[in-house]
Amino acid sequence: MSGKVSATFGTRKILTMVQQQNADRDLLLMQANATEDRYMLLDLTGEPTVFSSPVTYDVLLAKGTEDWHGMTSFIFVDLPTEEQKVFASKFSGFRHDYDRPDGLKHFCILRETKNDAGFVIVTNWHRDSEYAVWLRSESFKPFAKYINSDYDYHESRYTFVRSLKS
């Protein structure tokens, strides 16, 4: 994974058109699990984005085999400055003591480029059920603290639809 990731949102028709117009790039179309008509296009190239309204992230950590098929969870949190150091030490420990849970294909920590407080924990799984088990496991405990309204927590789950490169 490159050092930057960009995302944009819209209808399948419009995002597919953007994807086709930029076939030379690694753009992944994903569908929200919660609603049938919500889509996201991810640009994993690290190059300046082609999106007109992007949300851009810096990749702080990436582990595992980058395979976006299956279910991908995006856990969003906003962390005050003093908590960012604690969070960084937790994912630093995870980087060194990484014991991949069953079904986890890849894991990354992103930081929103235009919002120093905005972090995203991205995990990709073979199946939703494996993700549910991880949320209750020891390896999730370092991150469980952030799954509440104190940190403006919210989560979105997406399923891979297509890439012109795969």
Backbone as a printed PyTorch tensor [residue, N CA C, xyz], in Angstrom:
tensor([[[  0.8600,  -1.1750,   0.0000],
         [  0.0000,   0.0000,   0.0000],
         [  0.9020,   1.2320,   0.0000]],

        [[  0.5240,   2.1880,  -0.7910],
         [  1.2960,   3.4300,  -0.8770],
         [  1.1350,   4.2400,   0.4060]],

        [[  1.7950,   5.3620,   0.4710],
         [  1.7430,   6.2200,   1.6450],
         [  0.4890,   7.0550,   1.7590]],

        [[ -0.3370,   7.0750,   0.7070],
         [ -1.5860,   7.8590,   0.7020],
         [ -2.7200,   7.0170,   0.1160]],

        [[ -3.9170,   7.2630,   0.6340],
         [ -5.1430,   6.6470,   0.1300],
         [ -6.1710,   7.7610,   0.0070]],

        [[ -6.8990,   7.7850,  -1.1060],
         [ -7.9780,   8.7610,  -1.2870],
         [ -9.2850,   8.0210,  -1.4920]],

        [[-10.3680,   8.6320,  -1.0400],
         [-11.6960,   8.0380,  -1.1870],
         [-12.6720,   9.0970,  -1.6640]],

        [[-13.6720,   8.6460,  -2.3890],
         [-14.7890,   9.5010,  -2.7590],
         [-16.0450,   8.6420,  -2.7280]],

        [[-17.1840,   9.2810,  -2.6690],
         [-18.4460,   8.5770,  -2.4910],
         [-19.4430,   9.0250,  -3.5390]],

        [[-20.3710,   8.1480,  -3.8810],
         [-21.3920,   8.4950,  -4.8580],
         [-22.1690,   7.2810,  -5.3040]],

        [[-22.8650,   7.4410,  -6.4290],
         [-23.6440,   6.3360,  -6.9760],
         [-22.7210,   5.3820,  -7.7260]],

        [[-23.1840,   4.1790,  -7.8960],
         [-22.3840,   3.1920,  -8.6290],
         [-22.1150,   3.6730, -10.0460]],

        [[-23.1190,   4.2640, -10.6800],
         [-22.9840,   4.7100, -12.0680],
         [-21.8770,   5.7570, -12.2010]],

        [[-21.8970,   6.7650, -11.3460],
         [-20.9060,   7.8370, -11.4310],
         [-19.5090,   7.3290, -11.0670]],

        [[-19.4010,   6.5500, -10.0110],
         [-18.0890,   6.0580,  -9.5940],
         [-17.5040,   5.0750, -10.6030]],

        [[-18.3530,   4.2770, -11.2340],
         [-17.8780,   3.3770, -12.2880],
         [-17.3450,   4.1800, -13.4710]],

        [[-18.0100,   5.2860, -13.7750],
         [-17.5530,   6.1500, -14.8630],
         [-16.1700,   6.7420, -14.5160]],

        [[-15.9860,   7.2020, -13.2890],
         [-14.6910,   7.7360, -12.8520],
         [-13.6310,   6.6380, -12.9540]],

        [[-13.9870,   5.4510, -12.5430],
         [-13.0740,   4.3120, -12.5910],
         [-12.6540,   4.0180, -14.0340]],

        [[-13.6100,   4.0080, -14.9500],
         [-13.3140,   3.7300, -16.3550],
         [-12.4870,   4.8410, -17.0000]],

        [[-12.7450,   6.0850, -16.6220],
         [-11.9860,   7.2180, -17.1650],
         [-10.5400,   7.2340, -16.6650]],

        [[-10.2820,   6.5040, -15.6030],
         [ -8.9460,   6.4490, -15.0140],
         [ -8.4770,   4.9960, -14.8920]],

        [[ -8.6350,   4.2590, -15.9640],
         [ -8.3450,   2.8180, -15.9680],
         [ -6.8800,   2.4990, -15.6740]],

        [[ -6.0060,   3.4710, -15.8240],
         [ -4.5900,   3.2600, -15.5400],
         [ -4.2860,   3.2650, -14.0390]],

        [[ -5.2500,   3.6400, -13.2310],
         [ -5.0600,   3.7220, -11.7750],
         [ -5.7060,   2.5360, -11.0760]],

        [[ -5.2400,   2.2630,  -9.8880],
         [ -5.7990,   1.1860,  -9.0750],
         [ -6.9350,   1.7580,  -8.2360]],

        [[ -8.1280,   1.8510,  -8.8310],
         [ -9.3140,   2.3830,  -8.1520],
         [-10.2500,   1.2250,  -7.8360]],

        [[-10.6120,   1.1090,  -6.5730],
         [-11.4690,   0.0100,  -6.1290],
         [-12.8680,   0.5080,  -5.8220]],

        [[-13.8570,  -0.1130,  -6.4230],
         [-15.2550,   0.2190,  -6.1600],
         [-15.7580,  -0.6970,  -5.0540]],

        [[-16.3620,  -0.0700,  -4.0110],
         [-16.8740,  -0.8260,  -2.8770],
         [-18.2830,  -0.3640,  -2.5580]],

        [[-19.1100,  -1.2990,  -2.0970],
         [-20.5040,  -1.0170,  -1.7550],
         [-20.7020,  -1.1150,  -0.2500]],

        [[-21.3920,  -0.1260,   0.3070],
         [-21.6790,  -0.1380,   1.7460],
         [-22.5840,  -1.3150,   2.0780]],

        [[-22.2880,  -1.9870,   3.1730],
         [-23.1030,  -3.1290,   3.5850],
         [-24.4530,  -2.6990,   4.1440]],

        [[-24.5150,  -1.4970,   4.7130],
         [-25.7400,  -1.0430,   5.3680],
         [-26.8000,  -0.5660,   4.3810]],

        [[-26.3930,  -0.0090,   3.2610],
         [-27.3500,   0.4980,   2.2840],
         [-26.9500,   0.0700,   0.8820]],

        [[-27.9320,  -0.3040,   0.1200],
         [-27.7130,  -0.8400,  -1.2170],
         [-27.1770,   0.1930,  -2.1970]],

        [[-27.4820,   1.4620,  -1.9870],
         [-27.1580,   2.4850,  -2.9840],
         [-26.0030,   3.4000,  -2.5780]],

        [[-25.1890,   3.0090,  -1.6050],
         [-24.0590,   3.8290,  -1.1780],
         [-22.7550,   3.1540,  -1.6030]],

        [[-21.9400,   3.8980,  -2.3510],
         [-20.6950,   3.3510,  -2.8790],
         [-19.5210,   4.2600,  -2.5340]],

        [[-18.3340,   3.6510,  -2.5330],
         [-17.0890,   4.3650,  -2.2870],
         [-16.0930,   3.9110,  -3.3410]],

        [[-15.2900,   4.8410,  -3.8010],
         [-14.2040,   4.5250,  -4.7110],
         [-12.9050,   4.8560,  -3.9950]],

        [[-12.0130,   3.8750,  -3.8900],
         [-10.7280,   4.0550,  -3.2220],
         [ -9.6180,   4.1570,  -4.2560]],

        [[ -8.7450,   5.1260,  -4.0710],
         [ -7.5610,   5.2860,  -4.9100],
         [ -6.3600,   4.9070,  -4.0590]],

        [[ -5.7200,   3.8000,  -4.4100],
         [ -4.6130,   3.2680,  -3.6140],
         [ -3.2510,   3.5990,  -4.2080]],

        [[ -3.2220,   4.4240,  -5.2500],
         [ -1.9690,   4.6700,  -5.9720],
         [ -0.9880,   5.5420,  -5.2120]],

        [[ -1.4630,   6.4030,  -4.3280],
         [ -0.5900,   7.3420,  -3.6490],
         [ -0.2750,   8.5740,  -4.4770]],

        [[ -0.7410,   8.5990,  -5.7090],
         [ -0.5210,   9.7330,  -6.6040],
         [ -1.5580,  10.8190,  -6.3070]],

        [[ -1.3300,  12.0460,  -6.8160],
         [ -2.3640,  13.0710,  -6.6410],
         [ -3.7140,  12.5340,  -7.1310]],

        [[ -4.7350,  12.7810,  -6.3440],
         [ -6.0350,  12.1740,  -6.6110],
         [ -6.7000,  12.7300,  -7.8720]],

        [[ -7.5070,  11.8990,  -8.4930],
         [ -8.3090,  12.3030,  -9.6540],
         [ -9.7340,  12.6500,  -9.2200]],

        [[-10.0360,  12.4770,  -7.9440],
         [-11.3810,  12.7310,  -7.4420],
         [-11.6110,  14.2270,  -7.2720]],

        [[-12.8300,  14.6770,  -7.5810],
         [-13.1430,  16.0940,  -7.4230],
         [-13.4240,  16.4510,  -5.9570]],

        [[-13.9360,  15.5090,  -5.1780],
         [-14.2180,  15.7480,  -3.7500],
         [-13.6300,  14.6130,  -2.9170]],

        [[-12.3080,  14.5530,  -2.8110],
         [-11.7050,  13.4200,  -2.0990],
         [-11.6130,  13.6330,  -0.5950]],

        [[-11.5280,  12.5290,   0.1050],
         [-11.0640,  12.5010,   1.4810],
         [ -9.7420,  11.7430,   1.3760]],

        [[ -8.6630,  12.3720,   1.8470],
         [ -7.3370,  11.7850,   1.6720],
         [ -6.7490,  11.4140,   3.0300]],

        [[ -6.0630,  10.2820,   3.0440],
         [ -5.4800,   9.7500,   4.2710],
         [ -4.0070,   9.4220,   4.0740]],

        [[ -3.2250,   9.5940,   5.1430],
         [ -1.8440,   9.1220,   5.1790],
         [ -1.8670,   7.7280,   5.7960]],

        [[ -1.1140,   6.8130,   5.2250],
         [ -1.0270,   5.4550,   5.7530],
         [  0.0600,   5.4440,   6.8230]],

        [[ -0.3390,   5.1540,   8.0650],
         [  0.6080,   5.1130,   9.1800],
         [  1.1460,   3.7090,   9.4110]],

        [[  0.3330,   2.7130,   9.0980],
         [  0.7040,   1.3160,   9.3130],
         [ -0.0820,   0.4650,   8.3380]],

        [[  0.5740,  -0.5060,   7.7390],
         [ -0.1130,  -1.4750,   6.8830],
         [  0.5220,  -2.8400,   7.1200]],

        [[ -0.2960,  -3.8300,   7.4060],
         [  0.1640,  -5.1920,   7.6640],
         [ -0.7220,  -6.1700,   6.9120]],

        [[ -0.1290,  -7.2640,   6.4770],
         [ -0.8940,  -8.3260,   5.8430],
         [ -0.8400,  -8.2610,   4.3320]],

        [[ -1.6370,  -9.1140,   3.7200],
         [ -1.7180,  -9.2120,   2.2720],
         [ -2.8270,  -8.3060,   1.7880]],

        [[ -2.4710,  -7.3550,   0.9560],
         [ -3.4510,  -6.3830,   0.4790],
         [ -4.3900,  -7.0450,  -0.5290]],

        [[ -5.5350,  -7.4470,  -0.0250],
         [ -6.5780,  -8.0920,  -0.8280],
         [ -7.8930,  -7.5010,  -0.3550]],

        [[ -8.5390,  -6.7400,  -1.2100],
         [ -9.7370,  -6.0100,  -0.8110],
         [-11.0260,  -6.7990,  -1.0150]],

        [[-10.9480,  -8.0230,  -1.5260],
         [-12.1370,  -8.8530,  -1.6570],
         [-12.6180,  -9.2170,  -0.2540]],

        [[-13.9000,  -9.4490,  -0.1080],
         [-14.4460,  -9.7630,   1.2010],
         [-15.0340,  -8.5200,   1.8460]],

        [[-15.1010,  -8.5170,   3.1750],
         [-15.6870,  -7.4110,   3.9190],
         [-14.5760,  -6.5400,   4.4900]],

        [[-14.7150,  -5.2270,   4.3280],
         [-13.7480,  -4.2810,   4.8720],
         [-14.4560,  -3.3720,   5.8680]],

        [[-13.8810,  -3.2750,   7.0450],
         [-14.4160,  -2.4120,   8.0930],
         [-13.5490,  -1.1560,   8.1880]],

        [[-14.2180,  -0.0220,   8.2950],
         [-13.5520,   1.2620,   8.5040],
         [-14.0590,   1.8080,   9.8400]],

        [[-13.2000,   1.8330,  10.8410],
         [-13.5480,   2.3710,  12.1530],
         [-12.9330,   3.7650,  12.2370]],

        [[-13.7830,   4.7810,  12.3510],
         [-13.3600,   6.1820,  12.3820],
         [-13.3870,   6.6950,  13.8200]],

        [[-12.3050,   7.3510,  14.2350],
         [-12.2490,   7.9850,  15.5510],
         [-11.5330,   9.3260,  15.4370]],

        [[-11.9350,  10.2600,  16.2680],
         [-11.2400,  11.5450,  16.3900],
         [-10.5670,  11.5510,  17.7560]],

        [[ -9.2720,  11.7830,  17.7580],
         [ -8.5050,  11.6950,  18.9930],
         [ -7.9000,  13.0420,  19.3650]],

        [[ -8.1140,  13.4900,  20.6060],
         [ -7.4500,  14.7060,  21.0610],
         [ -5.9310,  14.4800,  21.0620]],

        [[ -5.1780,  15.5480,  20.9920],
         [ -3.7180,  15.4800,  20.8710],
         [ -3.0850,  14.5650,  21.9130]],

        [[ -3.4990,  14.6880,  23.1700],
         [ -2.8860,  13.8740,  24.2190],
         [ -3.1910,  12.3750,  24.0400]],

        [[ -4.3220,  12.0570,  23.4570],
         [ -4.6850,  10.6470,  23.2490],
         [ -3.9950,  10.0610,  22.0100]],

        [[ -3.5770,  10.9040,  21.0920],
         [ -2.9160,  10.4210,  19.8740],
         [ -1.6230,   9.6820,  20.1910]],

        [[ -0.8850,  10.1410,  21.2080],
         [  0.3580,   9.4700,  21.5940],
         [  0.0780,   8.0800,  22.1550]],

        [[ -0.9760,   7.9620,  22.9520],
         [ -1.3690,   6.6700,  23.5100],
         [ -1.7840,   5.7310,  22.3710]],

        [[ -2.5950,   6.2380,  21.4720],
         [ -3.0460,   5.4530,  20.3150],
         [ -1.8560,   5.0020,  19.4770]],

        [[ -0.9170,   5.9130,  19.2210],
         [  0.2710,   5.5820,  18.4230],
         [  1.0880,   4.4750,  19.0880]],

        [[  1.2000,   4.5090,  20.3990],
         [  1.9650,   3.4590,  21.0820],
         [  1.2370,   2.1170,  20.9930]],

        [[ -0.0960,   2.1520,  21.0040],
         [ -0.8610,   0.9070,  20.8840],
         [ -0.6820,   0.2860,  19.5060]],

        [[ -0.7680,   1.1130,  18.4500],
         [ -0.6060,   0.4940,  17.1440],
         [  0.8590,   0.2100,  16.8370]],

        [[  1.7790,   0.8880,  17.5140],
         [  3.1920,   0.5500,  17.3720],
         [  3.4400,  -0.8400,  17.9640]],

        [[  2.8340,  -1.0950,  19.1240],
         [  2.9310,  -2.4170,  19.7240],
         [  2.2980,  -3.4770,  18.8430]],

        [[  1.1900,  -3.1360,  18.2420],
         [  0.5060,  -4.0610,  17.3390],
         [  1.4000,  -4.3530,  16.1270]],

        [[  2.1380,  -3.3500,  15.6780],
         [  3.0410,  -3.5140,  14.5320],
         [  4.1020,  -4.5670,  14.8400]],

        [[  4.6330,  -4.5590,  16.0710],
         [  5.7290,  -5.4580,  16.4160],
         [  5.2530,  -6.8200,  16.9180]],

        [[  4.1300,  -6.8600,  17.5930],
         [  3.6270,  -8.1040,  18.1770],
         [  2.4420,  -8.6540,  17.4020]],

        [[  2.3940,  -8.3610,  16.1420],
         [  1.2660,  -8.6920,  15.2920],
         [  1.0170, -10.1990,  15.2300]],

        [[ -0.1160, -10.6280,  15.7360],
         [ -0.5530, -12.0120,  15.6450],
         [ -1.8960, -11.9630,  14.9270]],

        [[ -1.8780, -12.2560,  13.6530],
         [ -3.0590, -12.0440,  12.8180],
         [ -4.2210, -12.9380,  13.2390]],

        [[ -5.3740, -12.3200,  13.5260],
         [ -6.5690, -13.0950,  13.8620],
         [ -7.0430, -13.9120,  12.6550]],

        [[ -7.7360, -15.0090,  12.9120],
         [ -8.2760, -15.8480,  11.8420],
         [ -9.1610, -15.0200,  10.9210]],

        [[ -8.9080, -15.1160,   9.6280],
         [ -9.7450, -14.4560,   8.6340],
         [ -9.3170, -13.0590,   8.2560]],

        [[ -8.3860, -12.4580,   9.0210],
         [ -7.9220, -11.1080,   8.7060],
         [ -6.9080, -11.1800,   7.5700]],

        [[ -7.2100, -10.4440,   6.4880],
         [ -6.2950, -10.4220,   5.3540],
         [ -5.3200,  -9.2700,   5.4550]],

        [[ -5.8230,  -8.0920,   5.7650],
         [ -4.9190,  -6.9730,   5.9940],
         [ -5.5240,  -5.9620,   6.9480]],

        [[ -4.6330,  -5.1460,   7.4890],
         [ -4.9500,  -4.2050,   8.5540],
         [ -4.1510,  -2.9440,   8.2860]],

        [[ -4.7710,  -1.7840,   8.4140],
         [ -3.9930,  -0.5520,   8.3090],
         [ -4.5840,   0.5310,   9.2010]],

        [[ -3.7290,   1.4560,   9.5620],
         [ -4.1260,   2.6370,  10.3190],
         [ -3.8970,   3.8290,   9.3960]],

        [[ -4.9400,   4.6300,   9.2340],
         [ -4.8770,   5.8150,   8.3860],
         [ -5.0960,   7.0530,   9.2470]],

        [[ -4.5420,   8.1710,   8.7790],
         [ -4.7790,   9.4570,   9.4350],
         [ -5.2450,  10.4380,   8.3710]],

        [[ -6.3550,  11.0880,   8.6400],
         [ -6.9100,  12.0190,   7.6690],
         [ -5.9350,  13.1700,   7.4390]],

        [[ -5.6410,  13.4500,   6.1750],
         [ -4.6490,  14.4630,   5.8180],
         [ -5.0410,  15.8630,   6.2800]],

        [[ -6.3200,  16.2120,   6.1800],
         [ -6.7710,  17.5630,   6.5350],
         [ -7.3030,  17.6790,   7.9580]],

        [[ -7.2150,  16.5890,   8.7270],
         [ -7.7100,  16.5930,  10.1010],
         [ -6.7720,  15.7260,  10.9370]],

        [[ -5.8220,  16.3540,  11.6160],
         [ -4.8300,  15.6040,  12.3980],
         [ -5.4510,  14.7080,  13.4640]],

        [[ -6.6720,  15.0000,  13.8650],
         [ -7.3260,  14.2010,  14.9010],
         [ -8.0520,  12.9820,  14.3320]],

        [[ -8.2660,  12.9340,  13.0120],
         [ -9.0560,  11.8740,  12.3950],
         [ -8.2380,  10.6440,  12.0340]],

        [[ -8.5460,   9.5190,  12.6680],
         [ -7.8670,   8.2490,  12.4140],
         [ -8.8790,   7.2160,  11.9290]],

        [[ -8.3910,   6.2570,  11.1560],
         [ -9.2430,   5.1760,  10.6650],
         [ -8.4930,   3.8570,  10.8500]],

        [[ -9.1600,   2.9040,  11.4640],
         [ -8.6420,   1.5420,  11.5740],
         [ -9.3510,   0.7510,  10.4700]],

        [[ -8.5830,   0.2680,   9.5070],
         [ -9.1410,  -0.4500,   8.3620],
         [ -8.7360,  -1.9100,   8.4690]],

        [[ -9.7260,  -2.7940,   8.4240],
         [ -9.4440,  -4.2280,   8.4260],
         [-10.2220,  -4.8850,   7.3030]],

        [[ -9.6040,  -5.8760,   6.6730],
         [-10.2700,  -6.6150,   5.5970],
         [-10.3090,  -8.0880,   5.9630]],

        [[-11.4930,  -8.6840,   5.7860],
         [-11.7710, -10.0380,   6.2690],
         [-12.3480, -10.9100,   5.1650]],

        [[-12.1330, -12.2050,   5.3080],
         [-12.7840, -13.1480,   4.4000],
         [-14.3000, -13.1140,   4.6140]],

        [[-14.7230, -13.1020,   5.9080],
         [-16.1480, -13.1360,   6.2470],
         [-16.4670, -12.2010,   7.4090]],

        [[-17.6910, -11.7030,   7.4300],
         [-18.1650, -10.8470,   8.5200],
         [-18.0400, -11.5280,   9.8810]],

        [[-18.3110, -12.8220,   9.9180],
         [-18.2990, -13.5480,  11.1910],
         [-16.9130, -13.5400,  11.8290]],

        [[-15.8600, -13.5600,  11.0280],
         [-14.4990, -13.5140,  11.5690],
         [-14.2070, -12.1460,  12.1870]],

        [[-14.7470, -11.1140,  11.5680],
         [-14.6020,  -9.7670,  12.1120],
         [-15.3130,  -9.6720,  13.4680]],

        [[-16.5010, -10.2300,  13.5590],
         [-17.2670, -10.2000,  14.8120],
         [-16.4980, -10.8980,  15.9360]],

        [[-15.8270, -11.9850,  15.6210],
         [-15.0210, -12.6960,  16.6210],
         [-13.8500, -11.8180,  17.0620]],

        [[-13.1960, -11.1540,  16.1180],
         [-12.0550, -10.2940,  16.4450],
         [-12.4430,  -9.1640,  17.3940]],

        [[-13.6220,  -8.5860,  17.1870],
         [-14.0720,  -7.4830,  18.0520],
         [-14.1670,  -7.8940,  19.5240]],

        [[-14.2970,  -9.1940,  19.7750],
         [-14.3990,  -9.7030,  21.1430],
         [-13.0890, -10.3600,  21.6100]],

        [[-12.0260, -10.2400,  20.8320],
         [-10.7850, -10.9510,  21.1180],
         [ -9.7580, -10.1020,  21.8710]],

        [[ -8.7130, -10.7680,  22.3450],
         [ -7.5910, -10.0960,  23.0150],
         [ -6.8860,  -9.1330,  22.0750]],

        [[ -6.7300,  -9.4990,  20.8100],
         [ -5.9700,  -8.6450,  19.8950],
         [ -6.6970,  -7.3460,  19.5600]],

        [[ -8.0110,  -7.2850,  19.8110],
         [ -8.7460,  -6.0440,  19.5760],
         [ -8.7110,  -5.1220,  20.8000]],

        [[ -8.4200,  -5.6600,  21.9560],
         [ -8.4800,  -4.8800,  23.2060],
         [ -7.7370,  -3.5480,  23.1640]],

        [[ -6.5480,  -3.4490,  22.5410],
         [ -5.8860,  -2.1400,  22.5250],
         [ -6.7120,  -1.0380,  21.8410]],

        [[ -7.6220,  -1.4340,  20.9680],
         [ -8.4140,  -0.4610,  20.2160],
         [ -9.8340,  -0.2890,  20.7570]],

        [[-10.2730,  -1.2120,  21.5910],
         [-11.6540,  -1.2040,  22.0950],
         [-11.9890,   0.0790,  22.8510]],

        [[-11.0160,   0.6650,  23.4930],
         [-11.2110,   1.8980,  24.2560],
         [-11.8170,   3.0090,  23.4040]],

        [[-11.5160,   3.0100,  22.1090],
         [-11.9150,   4.1090,  21.2260],
         [-13.2980,   3.9260,  20.6100]],

        [[-13.9360,   2.8110,  20.9050],
         [-15.2240,   2.4940,  20.2940],
         [-16.3470,   3.0540,  21.1560]],

        [[-16.3890,   4.3840,  21.2470],
         [-17.4600,   5.0480,  21.9810],
         [-17.5600,   6.5010,  21.5330]],

        [[-18.6010,   7.1600,  21.9730],
         [-18.8870,   8.5250,  21.5190],
         [-17.8570,   9.5570,  21.9900]],

        [[-17.0780,   9.2390,  23.0320],
         [-16.0360,  10.1710,  23.4850],
         [-15.0330,  10.4880,  22.3760]],

        [[-14.8930,   9.5700,  21.4460],
         [-13.9230,   9.7270,  20.3580],
         [-14.6130,   9.8690,  19.0020]],

        [[-15.8690,  10.2920,  19.0030],
         [-16.6480,  10.4520,  17.7690],
         [-16.5750,   9.2030,  16.8890]],

        [[-16.6180,   8.0550,  17.5340],
         [-16.5370,   6.7720,  16.8480],
         [-17.7200,   6.5670,  15.9070]],

        [[-17.4200,   6.0970,  14.7210],
         [-18.4320,   5.5120,  13.8490],
         [-17.7430,   4.5030,  12.9440]],

        [[-18.5280,   3.6200,  12.4130],
         [-17.9810,   2.5310,  11.6130],
         [-18.8040,   2.3610,  10.3490]],

        [[-18.1200,   2.0070,   9.2810],
         [-18.7740,   1.6450,   8.0240],
         [-18.1410,   0.3510,   7.5340]],

        [[-18.9760,  -0.5000,   6.9900],
         [-18.4800,  -1.7530,   6.4150],
         [-18.8270,  -1.7650,   4.9340]],

        [[-17.8710,  -2.1910,   4.1500],
         [-18.0230,  -2.2170,   2.6960],
         [-17.6100,  -3.5700,   2.1500]],

        [[-18.1750,  -3.8950,   0.9960],
         [-17.8260,  -5.1070,   0.2750],
         [-17.2700,  -4.7170,  -1.0800]],

        [[-16.1900,  -5.3630,  -1.4640],
         [-15.5490,  -5.1300,  -2.7430],
         [-16.5370,  -5.4150,  -3.8790]],

        [[-16.6050,  -4.5230,  -4.8450],
         [-17.4490,  -4.7210,  -6.0280],
         [-16.5820,  -5.0400,  -7.2310]],

        [[-15.6360,  -4.1270,  -7.5420],
         [-14.7770,  -4.4110,  -8.6880],
         [-13.6030,  -3.4440,  -8.7630]],

        [[-12.6060,  -3.9180,  -9.4770],
         [-11.4490,  -3.1120,  -9.8350],
         [-11.1480,  -3.4400, -11.2800]],

        [[-10.7620,  -2.4790, -12.0510],
         [-10.4050,  -2.7570, -13.4440],
         [ -9.1010,  -3.5170, -13.5380]],

        [[ -8.3520,  -3.5630, -12.4280],
         [ -7.0510,  -4.2420, -12.4080],
         [ -7.1630,  -5.6880, -11.9340]],

        [[ -8.3030,  -6.0760, -11.3660],
         [ -8.3840,  -7.4580, -10.8320],
         [ -9.2230,  -8.3500, -11.7090]]])
